[in-house]
Amino acid sequence: IGWLHRGRAAGRSAGLSVSAVALLTLTGMAWLDGGLWSDGALWLPFVPLVAVLLCRRRVALGVAALAGGGAIALVGAHALDVLSVPPGAQLLLRGPAILGALAFATALGDLYERARRVSAAEKHRRETRLRILLEGIPDALVRIDAGGVVLDYRDTDLTPLHLPADAVGQPLDAFLPEDAAQAVRRQMTESLEGALIAREHRWPHREGGMRDVEVRTLPLQGEVVALIRDVTEMRAAERLRDEFVAAVSHELRTPLTSIEGSLKLLSGGIGGRVEGKTAELLELGLRNATRLRSLIDDLLDVRKIAEGQFSLELREVQVDEVVARLEQLHRAAAEARGLRLVTRVEATGLVLADPERLVQAISNLVSNAMQHSPEGGRVTLVARNAEGAIRIAVEDEGEGVAPRDRQRIFRPFEQAVAKRHGVGTGLGLHIARELVERMNGRIGVEEASDGGAAFFVELRRVEVVEPASSRSATRT
């Protein structure tokens, strides 16, 4: 009557309705997924009874035919697979053997149906979890194909996307000005290559004006999912904070400089000899004035960095001179805290850097190490070779920095652990990172050999080219 293939509806394939058929006949020859059907016809008088029983169990038919060494298993009126029979066993397929094969196919049909139900239930559970997760995200969500056409979107009250109701099926570019559309297209193209990207854009608002919008895009099976967040108020608050900090810092810096200078003069004996308790109080006041001035300088530096007003003058710098200067700057402070400052120069040479800013960056690392070191501990400042670069490391004997915190501590106002000596602002490491990266260097932290923290700065070594006349003189 016709061929029966895996996955094809049996009724349509054979021109019959399987649930109503009384007899099923297969003729001709065909390869069916592991079973070879040969010429001839085989009538199965048991099929109607089996069909009725299986219909009640929500399975149309468990098995259809036996011939030429195989049996087709049908589930839900579809060919599921072929049950192969070893060569030479055909003569045994009579009476009880056929019934056994039918029973086996029935069990196979039940198993398939249970698996289908479990799969459908699991799919429903996953879809429900995904829907709950997406509904809990405060961002607007847009699903876009590779051509930039909107496939689906969800708006929120917190982040109004303001797409029209008929946006699905239209390019996202149609709802953005040209410059914003080009920026989004570039971001989508990069995301399709497999990257999660977060960038900020300026988009027009339907009620007028421009909004600061953060767009995070990630690839998903040839499409791009964009999470869009309105950060206008957040950025405005940050600008207000920065302006306030800058204004207060400028207003404090001038009188504080005067106070610090006056305390230095008094400590030096300009008003007469200073002794005992008076000397201690003057020293305490001077130390705190210096610390406060350093804090104000850090705040001003952070603002300059954020606004791109931080300029560097790069030139060739001798590493051993940098180490010597750092030792001179921090020796007294280390001794005052009961610490030993050890310096070693294992590598000499030139690096390209701003000398003042390099000293400032590494000074922040040394100060950080002293603040986290136990009393009587040691802080080591060492210069080493590092594959075409020179590494200046600052090692302490403190608690160290956990791997999960080794990126976070370089952010502004972040600290990994409480400091042993005084309270820090969390700005020193951030400023050090910004300075080093602007000098094309690398900064990081590792575990020291004694279990503490080892902060390091790496700068590319400057290769010194020997003059030709000098090389000639050396050869002779």
XYZ file of C-alpha atoms in Angstrom:
476
model
C 0.000 0.000 0.000
C 2.801 2.439 0.757
C 6.080 3.104 2.516
C 6.266 3.817 6.235
C 9.175 5.997 7.399
C 10.330 7.083 10.829
C 8.611 10.247 12.001
C 5.947 10.220 9.264
C 2.282 9.861 10.174
C 1.333 6.250 9.524
C -2.212 7.012 8.394
C -1.064 9.486 5.743
C 1.859 7.330 4.670
C -0.178 4.201 4.068
C -3.362 5.967 3.069
C -5.168 4.518 6.113
C -6.367 5.646 9.531
C -4.301 3.636 12.006
C -6.754 3.997 14.865
C -9.547 2.500 12.746
C -7.661 -0.016 10.610
C -8.462 -3.682 11.078
C -5.543 -5.014 9.092
C -2.223 -3.427 8.128
C -0.191 -4.663 5.170
C 3.291 -3.580 4.051
C 4.574 -4.619 0.623
C 7.646 -3.964 -1.456
C 11.132 -3.298 -0.143
C 12.475 -0.363 1.893
C 15.233 0.444 4.378
C 13.660 1.671 7.603
C 16.289 2.728 10.192
C 17.871 -0.635 10.794
C 15.252 -3.068 9.422
C 15.032 -4.402 5.828
C 11.518 -5.086 4.605
C 11.345 -7.614 1.755
C 8.704 -8.387 -0.871
C 5.522 -10.012 0.266
C 2.619 -9.294 2.540
C 1.918 -10.142 6.167
C -1.503 -9.781 7.706
C -1.721 -9.079 11.435
C -5.169 -10.099 12.730
C -4.166 -8.993 16.265
C -3.781 -5.301 15.390
C -7.403 -4.191 15.980
C -7.466 -5.551 19.543
C -4.113 -3.957 20.363
C -5.187 -0.667 18.814
C -8.304 -0.501 20.981
C -6.411 -1.249 24.162
C -3.702 1.308 23.394
C -6.153 4.016 22.431
C -7.524 3.852 25.949
C -3.985 4.413 27.211
C -3.613 7.534 25.059
C -1.350 5.761 22.594
C -2.816 5.045 19.160
C -0.762 1.983 18.302
C 2.264 0.260 19.762
C 3.393 -1.889 16.849
C 2.318 -2.308 13.280
C 3.999 -5.138 11.450
C 6.473 -7.974 11.491
C 8.168 -9.112 8.322
C 11.597 -9.803 6.877
C 13.418 -9.468 10.194
C 11.928 -6.325 11.779
C 8.953 -4.658 13.410
C 7.822 -1.042 13.120
C 6.872 0.564 16.429
C 4.133 3.184 16.136
C 3.383 5.744 18.826
C 0.591 8.253 18.465
C 0.070 7.177 14.837
C 3.719 7.997 14.027
C 6.506 5.602 13.153
C 8.910 5.665 16.090
C 11.569 3.142 15.125
C 12.247 -0.340 13.785
C 12.889 -3.296 16.083
C 15.452 -5.491 14.365
C 15.182 -9.289 14.563
C 18.295 -11.491 14.080
C 18.528 -13.259 10.673
C 17.011 -16.734 10.663
C 14.540 -15.971 13.437
C 11.655 -15.169 11.098
C 10.210 -18.687 11.337
C 9.815 -18.281 15.095
C 7.614 -15.216 14.675
C 4.340 -17.047 14.782
C 1.422 -16.810 17.152
C 2.803 -16.204 20.683
C 5.957 -14.599 19.257
C 3.885 -12.005 17.429
C 1.856 -11.352 20.568
C 5.106 -10.956 22.522
C 6.389 -8.470 19.985
C 3.131 -6.557 20.223
C 3.362 -6.517 24.026
C 6.937 -5.242 23.830
C 5.880 -2.516 21.428
C 3.044 -1.599 23.783
C 5.515 -1.156 26.638
C 7.750 0.853 24.333
C 4.815 3.096 23.456
C 3.998 3.635 27.130
C 7.636 4.499 27.866
C 7.733 6.959 25.001
C 4.504 8.611 26.140
C 5.769 8.969 29.731
C 9.018 10.490 28.491
C 7.052 12.922 26.324
C 4.926 13.985 29.281
C 7.970 14.439 31.544
C 9.704 16.455 28.836
C 6.653 18.673 28.370
C 6.345 19.229 32.129
C 10.046 20.071 32.443
C 9.775 22.492 29.525
C 6.812 24.175 31.205
C 8.737 24.496 34.495
C 11.732 26.041 32.723
C 9.546 28.496 30.841
C 7.832 29.478 34.095
C 11.164 30.051 35.874
C 12.447 32.105 32.949
C 9.273 34.210 32.870
C 9.497 34.915 36.620
C 13.176 35.809 36.262
C 12.560 38.206 33.381
C 9.611 39.828 35.135
C 11.862 40.517 38.130
C 14.446 42.412 36.071
C 13.855 46.180 36.340
C 15.400 46.827 32.919
C 13.573 47.093 29.638
C 14.292 44.090 27.412
C 14.498 43.930 23.632
C 15.146 40.841 21.518
C 16.666 41.711 18.150
C 17.670 39.522 15.212
C 21.008 39.753 13.398
C 19.547 42.303 10.989
C 18.508 44.683 13.757
C 14.775 43.891 13.578
C 12.816 43.905 16.850
C 11.506 40.396 17.586
C 10.055 41.096 21.000
C 10.301 43.678 23.765
C 9.166 44.350 27.314
C 8.917 47.815 28.825
C 9.011 48.712 32.536
C 7.838 51.629 34.634
C 11.371 52.211 35.940
C 12.979 52.140 32.506
C 10.483 53.308 29.877
C 11.662 52.176 26.462
C 8.909 54.117 24.682
C 8.691 51.806 21.671
C 5.354 51.926 19.830
C 2.941 49.015 19.998
C 3.788 47.989 16.426
C 7.564 47.967 17.012
C 7.806 44.175 16.593
C 8.922 43.408 13.059
C 10.503 46.822 12.512
C 14.206 47.750 12.727
C 15.266 49.288 16.035
C 17.009 52.043 14.046
C 13.589 53.433 13.104
C 13.014 54.601 16.673
C 16.438 56.199 17.290
C 18.307 59.189 15.857
C 21.034 58.314 13.361
C 24.023 58.707 15.697
C 22.391 56.615 18.440
C 21.297 54.007 15.875
C 24.857 53.662 14.539
C 26.252 53.235 18.062
C 23.702 50.519 18.856
C 24.410 48.716 15.559
C 28.137 48.631 16.350
C 27.438 47.257 19.802
C 25.112 44.579 18.385
C 27.715 43.520 15.820
C 30.324 43.066 18.553
C 27.873 41.117 20.714
C 27.032 38.728 17.868
C 30.698 37.699 17.917
C 30.120 36.273 21.392
C 30.754 39.170 23.757
C 28.693 40.629 26.585
C 28.975 44.400 26.154
C 27.754 47.274 28.342
C 27.839 50.846 27.053
C 26.097 54.120 27.703
C 24.250 56.133 25.074
C 22.307 59.385 24.864
C 18.766 58.764 23.638
C 15.947 61.261 23.076
C 12.949 61.147 25.398
C 9.444 61.214 23.969
C 8.588 64.115 26.288
C 11.615 66.096 25.152
C 15.262 66.253 26.157
C 17.936 63.552 26.205
C 18.358 60.631 28.570
C 21.446 58.708 29.681
C 20.793 55.059 28.842
C 22.912 52.021 29.692
C 22.574 49.254 27.092
C 23.887 45.761 27.834
C 23.819 43.348 24.908
C 24.505 39.621 24.841
C 24.267 37.041 22.026
C 21.635 34.310 22.112
C 21.454 31.769 19.259
C 22.062 34.232 16.432
C 20.028 36.966 18.095
C 20.879 39.785 20.488
C 19.141 40.412 23.793
C 19.454 44.023 24.963
C 18.830 45.094 28.565
C 18.191 48.835 28.665
C 18.344 50.946 31.825
C 17.686 54.662 32.227
C 20.610 56.004 34.304
C 19.907 59.717 33.882
C 19.119 60.375 37.550
C 22.048 58.225 38.681
C 24.518 60.129 36.522
C 23.069 63.461 37.666
C 23.552 62.425 41.304
C 27.143 61.383 40.575
C 27.890 64.725 38.933
C 26.402 66.573 41.897
C 28.496 64.498 44.289
C 31.679 65.146 42.313
C 31.010 68.867 42.162
C 30.382 68.978 45.902
C 33.556 67.032 46.691
C 35.594 69.273 44.399
C 34.168 72.464 45.890
C 34.723 71.326 49.478
C 38.225 70.070 48.676
C 39.247 73.362 47.096
C 37.802 75.354 49.985
C 39.598 73.193 52.565
C 42.927 72.916 50.823
C 44.027 76.541 51.171
C 43.426 76.962 54.924
C 44.725 73.444 55.605
C 47.984 74.242 53.832
C 48.327 77.301 56.056
C 47.628 75.235 59.188
C 50.158 72.587 58.190
C 52.822 75.205 57.501
C 52.216 76.939 60.823
C 52.474 73.676 62.754
C 55.765 72.880 61.030
C 57.162 76.271 62.037
C 56.069 75.839 65.644
C 57.511 72.318 65.801
C 60.773 73.703 64.435
C 61.050 76.152 67.331
C 60.174 79.424 65.609
C 58.310 80.585 68.731
C 60.785 79.141 71.154
C 61.934 75.733 72.216
C 59.173 73.111 72.240
C 59.352 70.207 74.716
C 57.307 67.576 76.458
C 53.560 67.524 76.047
C 53.561 70.596 73.808
C 55.894 68.880 71.345
C 53.712 65.758 71.332
C 50.544 67.753 70.642
C 52.211 69.718 67.848
C 53.440 66.477 66.293
C 49.947 64.965 66.522
C 48.375 68.036 64.928
C 50.948 68.110 62.148
C 50.503 64.397 61.425
C 46.725 64.719 61.141
C 46.959 67.887 59.048
C 49.281 66.075 56.657
C 46.908 63.111 56.493
C 43.935 65.380 55.799
C 45.825 67.218 53.060
C 46.713 63.866 51.491
C 43.018 62.888 51.537
C 42.028 66.144 49.846
C 44.722 65.642 47.218
C 43.363 62.150 46.552
C 39.822 63.455 46.121
C 41.010 66.112 43.685
C 43.050 63.534 41.753
C 40.040 61.222 41.448
C 37.976 64.076 40.031
C 40.707 64.987 37.534
C 40.971 61.364 36.427
C 37.200 61.079 35.969
C 37.102 64.259 33.879
C 40.146 63.348 31.802
C 42.136 66.313 33.104
C 45.012 64.209 34.369
C 48.152 64.841 32.310
C 51.419 62.913 32.458
C 54.895 63.732 31.198
C 56.504 60.450 30.198
C 60.270 60.177 30.028
C 62.995 57.646 30.756
C 63.322 56.954 34.482
C 65.965 54.958 36.355
C 64.284 52.277 38.458
C 66.923 52.240 41.199
C 66.452 56.000 41.679
C 62.709 55.464 42.117
C 63.317 52.781 44.770
C 65.818 55.001 46.606
C 63.378 57.899 46.671
C 60.556 55.715 47.946
C 62.761 54.429 50.753
C 63.621 58.001 51.730
C 59.949 59.014 51.760
C 58.671 56.102 53.861
C 61.536 55.142 56.176
C 60.491 57.435 59.033
C 56.791 56.518 58.773
C 57.639 52.807 58.894
C 59.813 53.215 61.978
C 57.117 55.280 63.699
C 54.737 52.335 63.272
C 57.249 49.767 64.464
C 57.789 48.319 60.990
C 60.931 47.429 59.059
C 61.157 48.794 55.522
C 63.440 46.595 53.408
C 64.454 47.595 49.869
C 66.157 45.462 47.216
C 67.120 46.300 43.648
C 67.491 43.023 41.730
C 66.969 44.671 38.336
C 68.214 48.026 37.097
C 67.368 49.864 33.926
C 65.138 52.484 32.377
C 61.344 52.572 32.134
C 59.106 55.089 30.385
C 57.079 56.895 33.059
C 56.211 60.181 34.697
C 58.687 60.134 37.620
C 56.519 62.103 40.046
C 53.368 60.141 39.279
C 55.226 56.821 39.405
C 56.515 57.662 42.880
C 52.974 58.692 43.872
C 51.483 55.407 42.610
C 54.009 53.178 44.374
C 53.858 55.359 47.504
C 50.167 54.509 47.687
C 51.097 50.815 47.581
C 53.710 51.255 50.330
C 51.281 53.209 52.531
C 48.648 50.519 51.993
C 51.148 47.795 52.953
C 52.132 49.599 56.162
C 48.487 50.090 57.144
C 47.834 46.340 56.859
C 51.069 45.082 58.452
C 51.226 43.859 62.061
C 53.415 45.761 64.505
C 56.992 44.557 64.228
C 56.336 43.301 60.715
C 58.272 43.895 57.541
C 57.401 45.725 54.330
C 59.603 44.834 51.366
C 60.117 47.044 48.321
C 61.889 45.184 45.518
C 62.623 45.731 41.810
C 62.839 42.594 39.632
C 63.052 41.599 35.968
C 59.795 40.440 34.346
C 59.944 39.374 30.649
C 60.865 42.585 28.881
C 59.618 44.688 31.775
C 60.692 45.710 35.256
C 58.433 44.863 38.176
C 58.453 46.946 41.347
C 56.720 44.955 44.083
C 55.574 45.918 47.574
C 55.174 42.917 49.889
C 53.694 42.925 53.385
C 53.082 40.404 56.161
C 49.404 41.165 56.617
C 46.347 39.010 55.995
C 46.675 39.129 52.217
C 43.928 39.714 49.661
C 41.444 36.980 48.757
C 41.339 36.111 45.019
C 37.713 37.285 44.782
C 38.754 40.780 45.969
C 41.835 41.303 43.796
C 39.967 43.269 41.144
C 37.461 44.988 43.404
C 40.007 46.698 45.674
C 41.225 48.865 42.784
C 37.811 50.514 42.498
C 37.280 53.850 44.266
C 36.225 53.684 47.940
C 36.712 49.900 48.084
C 38.634 47.997 50.768
C 39.127 44.257 51.128
C 39.870 44.040 54.876
C 40.004 46.451 57.792
C 43.301 48.276 58.208
C 45.418 47.799 61.319
C 46.687 51.389 61.445
C 44.088 54.074 60.837
C 41.110 54.236 58.508
C 41.617 54.570 54.768
C 39.389 56.046 52.092
C 39.845 53.332 49.481
C 41.189 55.873 46.971
C 44.917 55.118 47.057
C 44.814 51.854 45.094
C 42.340 53.286 42.589
C 44.592 56.280 41.904
C 47.636 54.000 41.642
C 45.890 51.860 39.024
C 44.792 54.866 36.975
C 48.302 56.343 37.025
C 50.057 53.098 36.101
C 47.652 52.276 33.269
C 48.097 55.777 31.850
C 51.826 55.041 31.761
C 51.050 51.881 29.723
C 51.943 49.710 32.686
C 50.249 46.937 34.614
C 49.267 46.815 38.272
C 47.970 43.923 40.344
C 48.190 41.952 43.555
C 49.302 38.403 44.308
C 49.951 36.332 47.393
C 53.355 37.034 48.915
C 55.735 34.198 49.729
C 55.069 34.612 53.464
C 51.297 34.713 53.045
C 50.739 38.466 52.916
C 49.916 40.610 49.907
C 52.345 41.434 47.097
C 51.217 44.473 45.090
C 53.209 45.119 41.937
C 53.702 47.608 39.137
C 55.147 46.472 35.805
C 56.512 48.909 33.224
C 58.064 48.100 29.871
C 61.843 48.267 29.935
C 63.432 50.880 27.660
C 66.096 49.250 25.514
C 69.241 51.353 25.400
C 70.888 51.410 21.965
C 74.643 51.676 22.247
C 76.205 54.268 19.880
C 78.131 52.866 16.906
C 81.374 54.564 17.977
C 81.131 52.961 21.404
C 80.579 49.510 19.886
C 83.639 49.953 17.643
C 85.786 50.960 20.578
C 84.639 47.923 22.521
C 85.533 45.536 19.696
C 89.052 46.932 19.385
